Short mmCIF file of C-alpha atoms in Angstrom, two decimals:
data_model
loop_
_atom_site.label_atom_id
_atom_site.label_comp_id
_atom_site.label_asym_id
_atom_site.label_seq_id
_atom_site.Cartn_x
_atom_site.Cartn_y
_atom_site.Cartn_z
CA UNK Y 1 -5.57 28.77 11.49
CA UNK Y 2 -2.17 30.19 10.52
CA UNK Y 3 -2.05 31.15 6.80
CA UNK Y 4 1.09 29.06 6.23
CA UNK Y 5 -0.56 25.97 7.69
CA UNK Y 6 -3.64 26.65 5.54
CA UNK Y 7 -1.42 26.90 2.45
CA UNK Y 8 0.41 23.71 3.43
CA UNK Y 9 -2.89 21.81 3.63
CA UNK Y 10 -3.93 23.12 0.20
CA UNK Y 11 -0.54 22.18 -1.25
CA UNK Y 12 -0.74 18.61 0.10
CA UNK Y 13 -4.31 18.17 -1.20
CA UNK Y 14 -3.33 19.54 -4.63
CA UNK Y 15 -0.22 17.36 -4.74
CA UNK Y 16 -2.28 14.25 -4.04
CA UNK Y 17 -4.74 15.38 -6.73
CA UNK Y 18 -1.81 15.59 -9.14
CA UNK Y 19 -0.73 12.09 -8.13
CA UNK Y 20 -4.28 10.89 -8.77
CA UNK Y 21 -4.26 12.42 -12.27
CA UNK Y 22 -0.82 10.93 -12.83
CA UNK Y 23 -2.26 7.52 -11.99
CA UNK Y 24 -5.13 7.58 -14.49
CA UNK Y 25 -3.12 9.57 -17.04
CA UNK Y 26 -0.23 7.11 -17.12
CA UNK Y 27 -2.04 3.78 -16.70
CA UNK Y 28 -1.68 3.54 -20.47
CA UNK Y 29 2.08 3.26 -20.06
CA UNK Y 30 1.77 -0.12 -18.40
CA UNK Y 31 -1.42 -1.64 -19.67
CA UNK Y 32 -2.40 -0.24 -23.08
CA UNK Y 33 -0.61 -2.93 -25.08
CA UNK Y 34 -1.95 -5.77 -22.89
CA UNK Y 35 -5.49 -4.44 -23.27
CA UNK Y 36 -5.10 -3.90 -27.03
CA UNK Y 37 -3.75 -7.41 -27.63
CA UNK Y 38 -6.41 -9.05 -25.47
CA UNK Y 39 -3.90 -10.38 -22.94
CA UNK Y 40 -5.87 -8.81 -20.09
CA UNK Y 41 -9.44 -7.59 -19.74
CA UNK Y 42 -9.54 -3.80 -19.32
CA UNK Y 43 -10.70 -3.64 -15.69
CA UNK Y 44 -8.45 -6.53 -14.68
CA UNK Y 45 -5.50 -4.73 -16.27
CA UNK Y 46 -6.01 -1.44 -14.43
CA UNK Y 47 -6.65 -3.23 -11.12
CA UNK Y 48 -3.39 -5.16 -11.46
CA UNK Y 49 -1.57 -1.98 -12.45
CA UNK Y 50 -2.96 -0.15 -9.40
CA UNK Y 51 -1.68 -2.79 -6.98
CA UNK Y 52 1.78 -2.87 -8.55
CA UNK Y 53 2.01 0.94 -8.72
CA UNK Y 54 1.26 0.94 -4.99
CA UNK Y 55 4.03 -1.56 -4.27
CA UNK Y 56 6.52 0.18 -6.57
CA UNK Y 57 6.09 3.50 -4.78
CA UNK Y 58 7.71 2.02 -1.67
CA UNK Y 59 10.77 0.61 -3.42
CA UNK Y 60 12.79 3.81 -3.99
CA UNK Y 61 12.95 7.48 -2.98
CA UNK Y 62 15.87 8.51 -5.20
CA UNK Y 63 13.67 10.35 -7.70
CA UNK Y 64 11.85 12.13 -4.87
CA UNK Y 65 15.15 13.59 -3.72
CA UNK Y 66 15.91 14.73 -7.28
CA UNK Y 67 12.60 16.61 -7.55
CA UNK Y 68 12.95 18.11 -4.07
CA UNK Y 69 16.54 19.29 -4.34
CA UNK Y 70 17.81 19.10 -7.91
CA UNK Y 71 15.61 21.46 -9.93
CA UNK Y 72 15.11 24.74 -8.04
CA UNK Y 73 16.90 26.55 -5.23
CA UNK Y 74 15.25 25.17 -2.09
CA UNK Y 75 16.12 28.32 -0.15
CA UNK Y 76 13.60 30.39 -2.15
CA UNK Y 77 10.76 27.87 -2.10
CA UNK Y 78 7.43 29.10 -0.73
CA UNK Y 79 4.13 27.32 -0.35
CA UNK Y 80 2.53 29.67 -2.88
CA UNK Y 81 5.20 28.68 -5.39
CA UNK Y 82 4.73 24.95 -4.82
CA UNK Y 83 0.95 25.24 -5.10
CA UNK Y 84 1.18 27.21 -8.36
CA UNK Y 85 3.55 24.64 -9.84
CA UNK Y 86 1.18 21.82 -8.97
CA UNK Y 87 -1.71 23.63 -10.64
CA UNK Y 88 0.35 23.82 -13.83
CA UNK Y 89 0.93 20.06 -13.68
CA UNK Y 90 -2.69 19.13 -12.92
CA UNK Y 91 -4.20 21.36 -15.63
CA UNK Y 92 -1.82 20.08 -18.31
CA UNK Y 93 -2.47 16.46 -17.29
CA UNK Y 94 -6.22 16.98 -17.59
CA UNK Y 95 -6.02 18.78 -20.95
CA UNK Y 96 -3.85 16.10 -22.55
CA UNK Y 97 -6.03 13.37 -21.05
CA UNK Y 98 -9.10 15.01 -22.62
CA UNK Y 99 -7.36 14.95 -26.01
CA UNK Y 100 -6.08 11.40 -25.48
CA UNK Y 101 -2.43 12.50 -25.81
CA UNK Y 102 0.03 10.44 -23.76
CA UNK Y 103 2.18 13.40 -22.73
CA UNK Y 104 4.58 13.56 -19.82
CA UNK Y 105 3.17 14.04 -16.33
CA UNK Y 106 6.77 14.43 -15.18
CA UNK Y 107 7.42 17.34 -17.50
CA UNK Y 108 4.05 18.90 -16.67
CA UNK Y 109 5.01 18.93 -12.99
CA UNK Y 110 8.56 20.12 -13.62
CA UNK Y 111 7.32 22.80 -16.03
CA UNK Y 112 4.73 24.06 -13.55
CA UNK Y 113 7.33 24.34 -10.79
CA UNK Y 114 9.83 26.10 -13.06
CA UNK Y 115 7.19 28.56 -14.30
CA UNK Y 116 6.09 29.40 -10.77
CA UNK Y 117 9.73 29.84 -9.70
CA UNK Y 118 10.45 32.24 -12.55
CA UNK Y 119 7.29 34.22 -11.70
CA UNK Y 120 8.33 34.36 -8.03
CA UNK Y 121 12.04 35.21 -8.15
CA UNK Y 122 13.22 35.09 -11.74
CA UNK Y 123 15.17 32.56 -13.80
CA UNK Y 124 18.09 32.52 -11.34
CA UNK Y 125 15.94 30.48 -8.93
CA UNK Y 126 16.00 27.51 -11.32
CA UNK Y 127 18.94 25.10 -11.24
CA UNK Y 128 19.18 24.87 -15.01
CA UNK Y 129 22.03 22.37 -14.95
CA UNK Y 130 19.84 20.08 -12.84
CA UNK Y 131 16.86 20.53 -15.17
CA UNK Y 132 19.00 19.62 -18.17
CA UNK Y 133 20.92 16.72 -16.65
CA UNK Y 134 18.15 15.17 -14.54
CA UNK Y 135 15.06 15.79 -16.67
CA UNK Y 136 15.39 17.07 -20.25
CA UNK Y 137 18.41 15.11 -21.49
CA UNK Y 138 17.26 11.79 -19.96
CA UNK Y 139 13.78 12.31 -21.44
CA UNK Y 140 15.09 12.97 -24.96
CA UNK Y 141 17.64 10.17 -24.83
CA UNK Y 142 15.21 7.69 -23.27
CA UNK Y 143 12.73 7.98 -26.16
CA UNK Y 144 15.34 6.95 -28.71
CA UNK Y 145 16.85 4.32 -26.44
CA UNK Y 146 13.39 2.82 -25.81
CA UNK Y 147 12.56 2.95 -29.53
CA UNK Y 148 15.81 1.17 -30.41
CA UNK Y 149 15.48 -1.45 -27.66
CA UNK Y 150 11.80 -2.02 -28.50
CA UNK Y 151 12.56 -2.45 -32.22
CA UNK Y 152 15.41 -4.88 -31.54
CA UNK Y 153 13.37 -6.88 -29.05
CA UNK Y 154 10.41 -7.12 -31.42
CA UNK Y 155 12.62 -8.13 -34.35
CA UNK Y 156 14.24 -10.80 -32.17
CA UNK Y 157 10.89 -12.14 -30.99
CA UNK Y 158 9.53 -12.54 -34.52
CA UNK Y 159 12.86 -13.98 -35.71
CA UNK Y 160 12.94 -16.61 -32.96
CA UNK Y 161 9.29 -17.63 -33.45
CA UNK Y 162 9.45 -17.65 -37.26
CA UNK Y 163 7.84 -20.80 -38.63
CA UNK Y 164 5.93 -21.61 -35.45
CA UNK Y 165 2.15 -21.82 -35.45
CA UNK Y 166 0.82 -18.28 -35.03
CA UNK Y 167 -2.07 -19.24 -32.73
CA UNK Y 168 0.29 -20.97 -30.27
CA UNK Y 169 2.83 -18.14 -30.19
CA UNK Y 170 0.11 -15.50 -29.77
CA UNK Y 171 -1.38 -17.41 -26.83
CA UNK Y 172 2.03 -17.83 -25.21
CA UNK Y 173 2.94 -14.18 -25.59
CA UNK Y 174 -0.43 -13.10 -24.18
CA UNK Y 175 0.44 -15.02 -21.02
CA UNK Y 176 3.90 -13.51 -21.04
CA UNK Y 177 2.42 -10.03 -21.33
CA UNK Y 178 0.86 -10.39 -17.89
CA UNK Y 179 4.36 -10.57 -16.44
CA UNK Y 180 5.90 -7.86 -18.62
CA UNK Y 181 3.00 -5.44 -18.08
CA UNK Y 182 3.23 -6.05 -14.36
CA UNK Y 183 6.91 -5.17 -14.46
CA UNK Y 184 6.13 -1.86 -16.19
CA UNK Y 185 3.54 -1.03 -13.51
CA UNK Y 186 6.04 -1.79 -10.79
CA UNK Y 187 8.64 0.36 -12.54
CA UNK Y 188 6.10 3.17 -12.99
CA UNK Y 189 5.46 3.19 -9.26
CA UNK Y 190 9.16 3.42 -8.46
CA UNK Y 191 9.50 6.46 -10.75
CA UNK Y 192 6.32 8.52 -10.95
CA UNK Y 193 4.98 8.39 -7.40
CA UNK Y 194 8.34 9.74 -6.28
CA UNK Y 195 7.75 13.03 -8.09
CA UNK Y 196 4.79 14.01 -5.96
CA UNK Y 197 6.62 12.84 -2.86
CA UNK Y 198 9.37 15.26 -3.83
CA UNK Y 199 6.91 18.16 -4.18
CA UNK Y 200 5.33 17.53 -0.77
CA UNK Y 201 8.86 17.16 0.60
CA UNK Y 202 9.62 20.65 -0.78
CA UNK Y 203 6.46 22.07 0.83
CA UNK Y 204 7.30 20.56 4.22
CA UNK Y 205 10.81 22.02 4.00
CA UNK Y 206 9.34 25.43 3.17
CA UNK Y 207 6.92 25.21 6.11
CA UNK Y 208 9.75 24.18 8.41
CA UNK Y 209 8.35 20.86 9.59
CA UNK Y 210 11.13 18.93 7.83
CA UNK Y 211 14.83 19.77 7.91
CA UNK Y 212 16.33 20.97 4.62
CA UNK Y 213 19.11 18.45 5.20
CA UNK Y 214 16.64 15.52 5.35
CA UNK Y 215 17.42 12.79 2.82
CA UNK Y 216 13.99 11.17 2.35
CA UNK Y 217 10.33 12.21 2.77
CA UNK Y 218 8.40 11.20 5.92
CA UNK Y 219 6.66 7.82 5.75
CA UNK Y 220 3.16 9.36 5.73
CA UNK Y 221 4.08 11.22 2.51
CA UNK Y 222 5.19 7.98 0.84
CA UNK Y 223 2.00 6.17 1.89
CA UNK Y 224 -0.36 8.99 0.84
CA UNK Y 225 1.27 9.41 -2.58
CA UNK Y 226 1.27 5.67 -3.23
CA UNK Y 227 -2.44 5.39 -2.40
CA UNK Y 228 -3.39 8.43 -4.50
CA UNK Y 229 -1.59 7.09 -7.55
CA UNK Y 230 -2.99 3.59 -7.11
CA UNK Y 231 -6.53 4.96 -6.86
CA UNK Y 232 -6.13 7.00 -10.04
CA UNK Y 233 -4.62 4.01 -11.82
CA UNK Y 234 -7.55 1.78 -10.89
CA UNK Y 235 -10.09 4.20 -12.34
CA UNK Y 236 -8.28 3.94 -15.66
CA UNK Y 237 -7.41 6.67 -18.16
CA UNK Y 238 -9.25 5.04 -21.02
CA UNK Y 239 -8.74 7.91 -23.46
CA UNK Y 240 -4.96 7.59 -23.34
CA UNK Y 241 -5.08 3.79 -23.21
CA UNK Y 242 -7.01 3.92 -26.50
CA UNK Y 243 -4.47 6.21 -28.19
CA UNK Y 244 -1.43 4.23 -27.14
CA UNK Y 245 -3.00 0.79 -27.62
CA UNK Y 246 -4.94 1.37 -30.85
CA UNK Y 247 -3.97 4.72 -32.35
CA UNK Y 248 -0.19 4.51 -32.58
CA UNK Y 249 0.43 0.89 -33.61
CA UNK Y 250 -1.87 -2.10 -34.13
CA UNK Y 251 -0.40 -4.23 -31.35
CA UNK Y 252 -0.09 -8.02 -31.39
CA UNK Y 253 0.96 -10.05 -28.34
CA UNK Y 254 4.62 -10.55 -29.36
CA UNK Y 255 4.97 -6.81 -29.98
CA UNK Y 256 3.25 -6.02 -26.69
CA UNK Y 257 5.55 -8.21 -24.64
CA UNK Y 258 8.66 -6.85 -26.37
CA UNK Y 259 7.55 -3.23 -25.87
CA UNK Y 260 6.63 -3.73 -22.21
CA UNK Y 261 9.88 -5.50 -21.38
CA UNK Y 262 11.89 -2.76 -23.08
CA UNK Y 263 10.00 -0.03 -21.21
CA UNK Y 264 10.47 -1.68 -17.83
CA UNK Y 265 14.22 -2.06 -18.37
CA UNK Y 266 14.70 1.62 -19.26
CA UNK Y 267 12.44 2.93 -16.47
CA UNK Y 268 13.99 0.81 -13.72
CA UNK Y 269 17.50 1.77 -14.81
CA UNK Y 270 16.60 5.48 -14.71
CA UNK Y 271 14.98 5.17 -11.28
CA UNK Y 272 18.16 3.52 -9.98
CA UNK Y 273 20.20 6.57 -11.02
CA UNK Y 274 17.58 9.10 -9.87
CA UNK Y 275 16.61 10.40 -13.30
CA UNK Y 276 13.10 11.89 -13.35
CA UNK Y 277 12.34 10.76 -16.88
CA UNK Y 278 8.92 10.44 -18.43
CA UNK Y 279 7.52 6.93 -18.32
CA UNK Y 280 5.07 8.06 -21.01
CA UNK Y 281 7.85 8.88 -23.44
CA UNK Y 282 9.69 5.65 -22.67
CA UNK Y 283 6.59 3.51 -23.23
CA UNK Y 284 5.61 5.42 -26.35
CA UNK Y 285 9.13 4.97 -27.75
CA UNK Y 286 8.94 1.23 -27.05
CA UNK Y 287 5.55 0.94 -28.74
CA UNK Y 288 6.83 2.77 -31.83
CA UNK Y 289 9.86 0.49 -31.80
CA UNK Y 290 7.56 -2.53 -31.77
CA UNK Y 291 5.89 -1.23 -34.92
CA UNK Y 292 9.25 -0.69 -36.62
CA UNK Y 293 10.67 -4.05 -35.51
CA UNK Y 294 7.74 -6.19 -36.67
CA UNK Y 295 8.06 -7.46 -40.25
CA UNK Y 296 5.35 -5.67 -42.19
CA UNK Y 297 4.39 -3.59 -39.15
CA UNK Y 298 3.67 0.11 -39.29
CA UNK Y 299 3.50 3.18 -37.08
CA UNK Y 300 0.84 5.88 -37.55
CA UNK Y 301 3.31 8.72 -37.81
CA UNK Y 302 0.59 11.37 -37.83
CA UNK Y 303 -0.45 10.31 -34.32
CA UNK Y 304 3.21 10.12 -33.28
CA UNK Y 305 3.77 13.64 -34.63
CA UNK Y 306 0.91 15.05 -32.54
CA UNK Y 307 2.42 13.39 -29.48
CA UNK Y 308 5.83 14.90 -30.25
CA UNK Y 309 4.34 18.39 -30.52
CA UNK Y 310 2.63 17.93 -27.15
CA UNK Y 311 5.93 16.81 -25.61
CA UNK Y 312 7.71 19.92 -26.94
CA UNK Y 313 5.15 22.36 -25.53
CA UNK Y 314 4.55 20.61 -22.19
CA UNK Y 315 7.30 22.37 -20.24
CA UNK Y 316 6.55 25.93 -21.47
CA UNK Y 317 2.75 25.67 -21.33
CA UNK Y 318 2.62 23.99 -17.92
CA UNK Y 319 5.13 26.63 -16.83
CA UNK Y 320 2.85 29.39 -18.11
CA UNK Y 321 -0.09 28.01 -16.12
CA UNK Y 322 2.16 27.76 -13.04
CA UNK Y 323 3.35 31.35 -13.47
CA UNK Y 324 -0.17 32.76 -13.94
CA UNK Y 325 -1.41 30.85 -10.90
CA UNK Y 326 1.45 32.20 -8.79
CA UNK Y 327 0.72 35.79 -9.82
CA UNK Y 328 -2.98 35.40 -8.98
CA UNK Y 329 -2.38 33.78 -5.58
CA UNK Y 330 0.50 36.08 -4.64
CA UNK Y 331 -1.07 39.40 -5.62
CA UNK Y 332 -4.45 38.67 -4.04
CA UNK Y 333 -2.57 37.35 -1.03
CA UNK Y 334 -3.51 35.65 2.22
CA UNK Y 335 -6.52 33.39 2.62
CA UNK Y 336 -8.42 34.98 -0.31
CA UNK Y 337 -5.53 34.32 -2.69
CA UNK Y 338 -5.24 30.68 -1.67
CA UNK Y 339 -9.00 30.13 -1.90
CA UNK Y 340 -9.26 31.83 -5.31
CA UNK Y 341 -6.33 29.82 -6.68
CA UNK Y 342 -7.75 26.52 -5.44
CA UNK Y 343 -11.24 27.47 -6.65
CA UNK Y 344 -9.94 28.19 -10.15
CA UNK Y 345 -8.23 24.78 -10.21
CA UNK Y 346 -11.45 23.03 -9.19
CA UNK Y 347 -13.47 24.98 -11.76
CA UNK Y 348 -11.11 24.26 -14.66
CA UNK Y 349 -10.89 20.58 -13.70
CA UNK Y 350 -14.68 20.27 -13.55
CA UNK Y 351 -15.08 21.96 -16.95
CA UNK Y 352 -12.58 19.55 -18.57
CA UNK Y 353 -14.27 16.54 -16.98
CA UNK Y 354 -17.72 17.62 -18.19
CA UNK Y 355 -16.36 18.13 -21.69
CA UNK Y 356 -14.96 14.59 -21.68
CA UNK Y 357 -18.42 13.15 -20.95
CA UNK Y 358 -19.70 14.33 -24.35
CA UNK Y 359 -17.50 11.75 -26.11
CA UNK Y 360 -16.90 9.00 -23.60
CA UNK Y 361 -14.18 6.41 -23.87
CA UNK Y 362 -14.40 3.54 -21.39
CA UNK Y 363 -13.58 -0.13 -20.92
CA UNK Y 364 -16.42 -1.05 -23.28
CA UNK Y 365 -15.11 0.79 -26.35
CA UNK Y 366 -11.41 1.31 -25.66
CA UNK Y 367 -10.49 -1.48 -28.11
CA UNK Y 368 -12.83 -0.43 -30.93
CA UNK Y 369 -11.17 0.07 -34.33
CA UNK Y 370 -9.23 3.30 -34.72
CA UNK Y 371 -10.91 5.48 -37.37
CA UNK Y 372 -8.62 8.48 -37.60
CA UNK Y 373 -8.89 10.03 -34.16
CA UNK Y 374 -9.69 9.29 -30.53
CA UNK Y 375 -13.49 9.20 -30.58
CA UNK Y 376 -14.27 8.75 -34.29
CA UNK Y 377 -16.86 6.04 -34.80
CA UNK Y 378 -17.37 5.26 -31.12
CA UNK Y 379 -20.98 6.51 -31.11
CA UNK Y 380 -21.77 4.04 -33.90
CA UNK Y 381 -20.80 1.14 -31.62
CA UNK Y 382 -23.06 2.02 -28.69
CA UNK Y 383 -25.40 -0.83 -27.73
CA UNK Y 384 -28.98 -0.32 -28.82
CA UNK Y 385 -30.83 -2.21 -26.09
CA UNK Y 386 -31.88 -0.36 -22.95
CA UNK Y 387 -30.41 -2.98 -20.67
CA UNK Y 388 -26.98 -2.72 -22.28
CA UNK Y 389 -27.06 1.04 -22.26
CA UNK Y 390 -27.89 0.96 -18.56
CA UNK Y 391 -25.03 -1.45 -17.92
CA UNK Y 392 -22.58 0.79 -19.77
CA UNK Y 393 -23.78 3.85 -17.89
CA UNK Y 394 -23.42 2.04 -14.61
CA UNK Y 395 -19.85 1.01 -15.32
CA UNK Y 396 -18.98 4.52 -16.54
CA UNK Y 397 -19.89 5.99 -13.20
CA UNK Y 398 -16.74 4.56 -11.64
CA UNK Y 399 -14.39 5.28 -14.54
CA UNK Y 400 -12.25 8.19 -15.59
CA UNK Y 401 -12.58 7.93 -19.38
#
């Protein structure tokens, strides 16, 4: 097999693995508030999100074109570079998932690609104006826009329902959350699945099987990316769902519906204009806004601060991983370089997964009271009977915690 074809296969497999991690990493964006408020059962929520992510991935390819052509000089793209960038994105996704930090999969991917590009040809290979205008500025602005919209929507909801019986309004908003959470999932599919499509699009251009003047990815790329993200979404990133649903704000149904509606509006608007913003940051901003907008509500600013630090270091650290991976693959060279690079990715991923099993978060404990950090107190709530323990273990086998 030709080495370039071998590299292309590895790139496509790694890209779909990234899309899978994006699915379970960012499920929290759509469903954490619905799960936390009791509007949807955990497994029902992630199943619904998976279906709507799948549908959303077919609705737009504008963001895919942005990733493929707006961030780095496509004339210098190589398959080694694309692979290294993907490794940066996957490793950062897995690390932040392990810690339960809802960081940006978008920025992890963009950072990995930029780092690999700098390692390959230097900083001149990056279209910095594109990075600023299409990624960084929209991400920063979107957090504050989402926070403001979420706060206003929450304030309006509580103002309108003031004086009504709490039990009735809570029940009504729980039903409404099914619709608003579904809209966020649909919006997430229109935005996030496009990013991996764009990366595979880049790889196909580099290999020569797609013209550099092509406007949209081939249909098989769209289908494969949509399925990979939907599968990851269904398995459920319970660790991040717990942080966003329980750790940041104690969510009630009116807050949840206001936050979800605000998130969907911002995400869909950005997808329309081709901005590759972070759905994580949008949804987190909306959730914080719901805490600010609720009379007597509060935000755990310590948790929010840790998220903000993770957001600031995502681009440089994912870029560092991408750069190191490129150097390893490039300097070993040929088949051995590709195999070593892919083997290192598999090894690191397996190590992170095994570490996560020591303190499991799943659909059975995702809504337990927050006691200071992600896994504090969860062991105390494990069922004591053998039958229940067996049932929990059985359900864990098909979950990404």
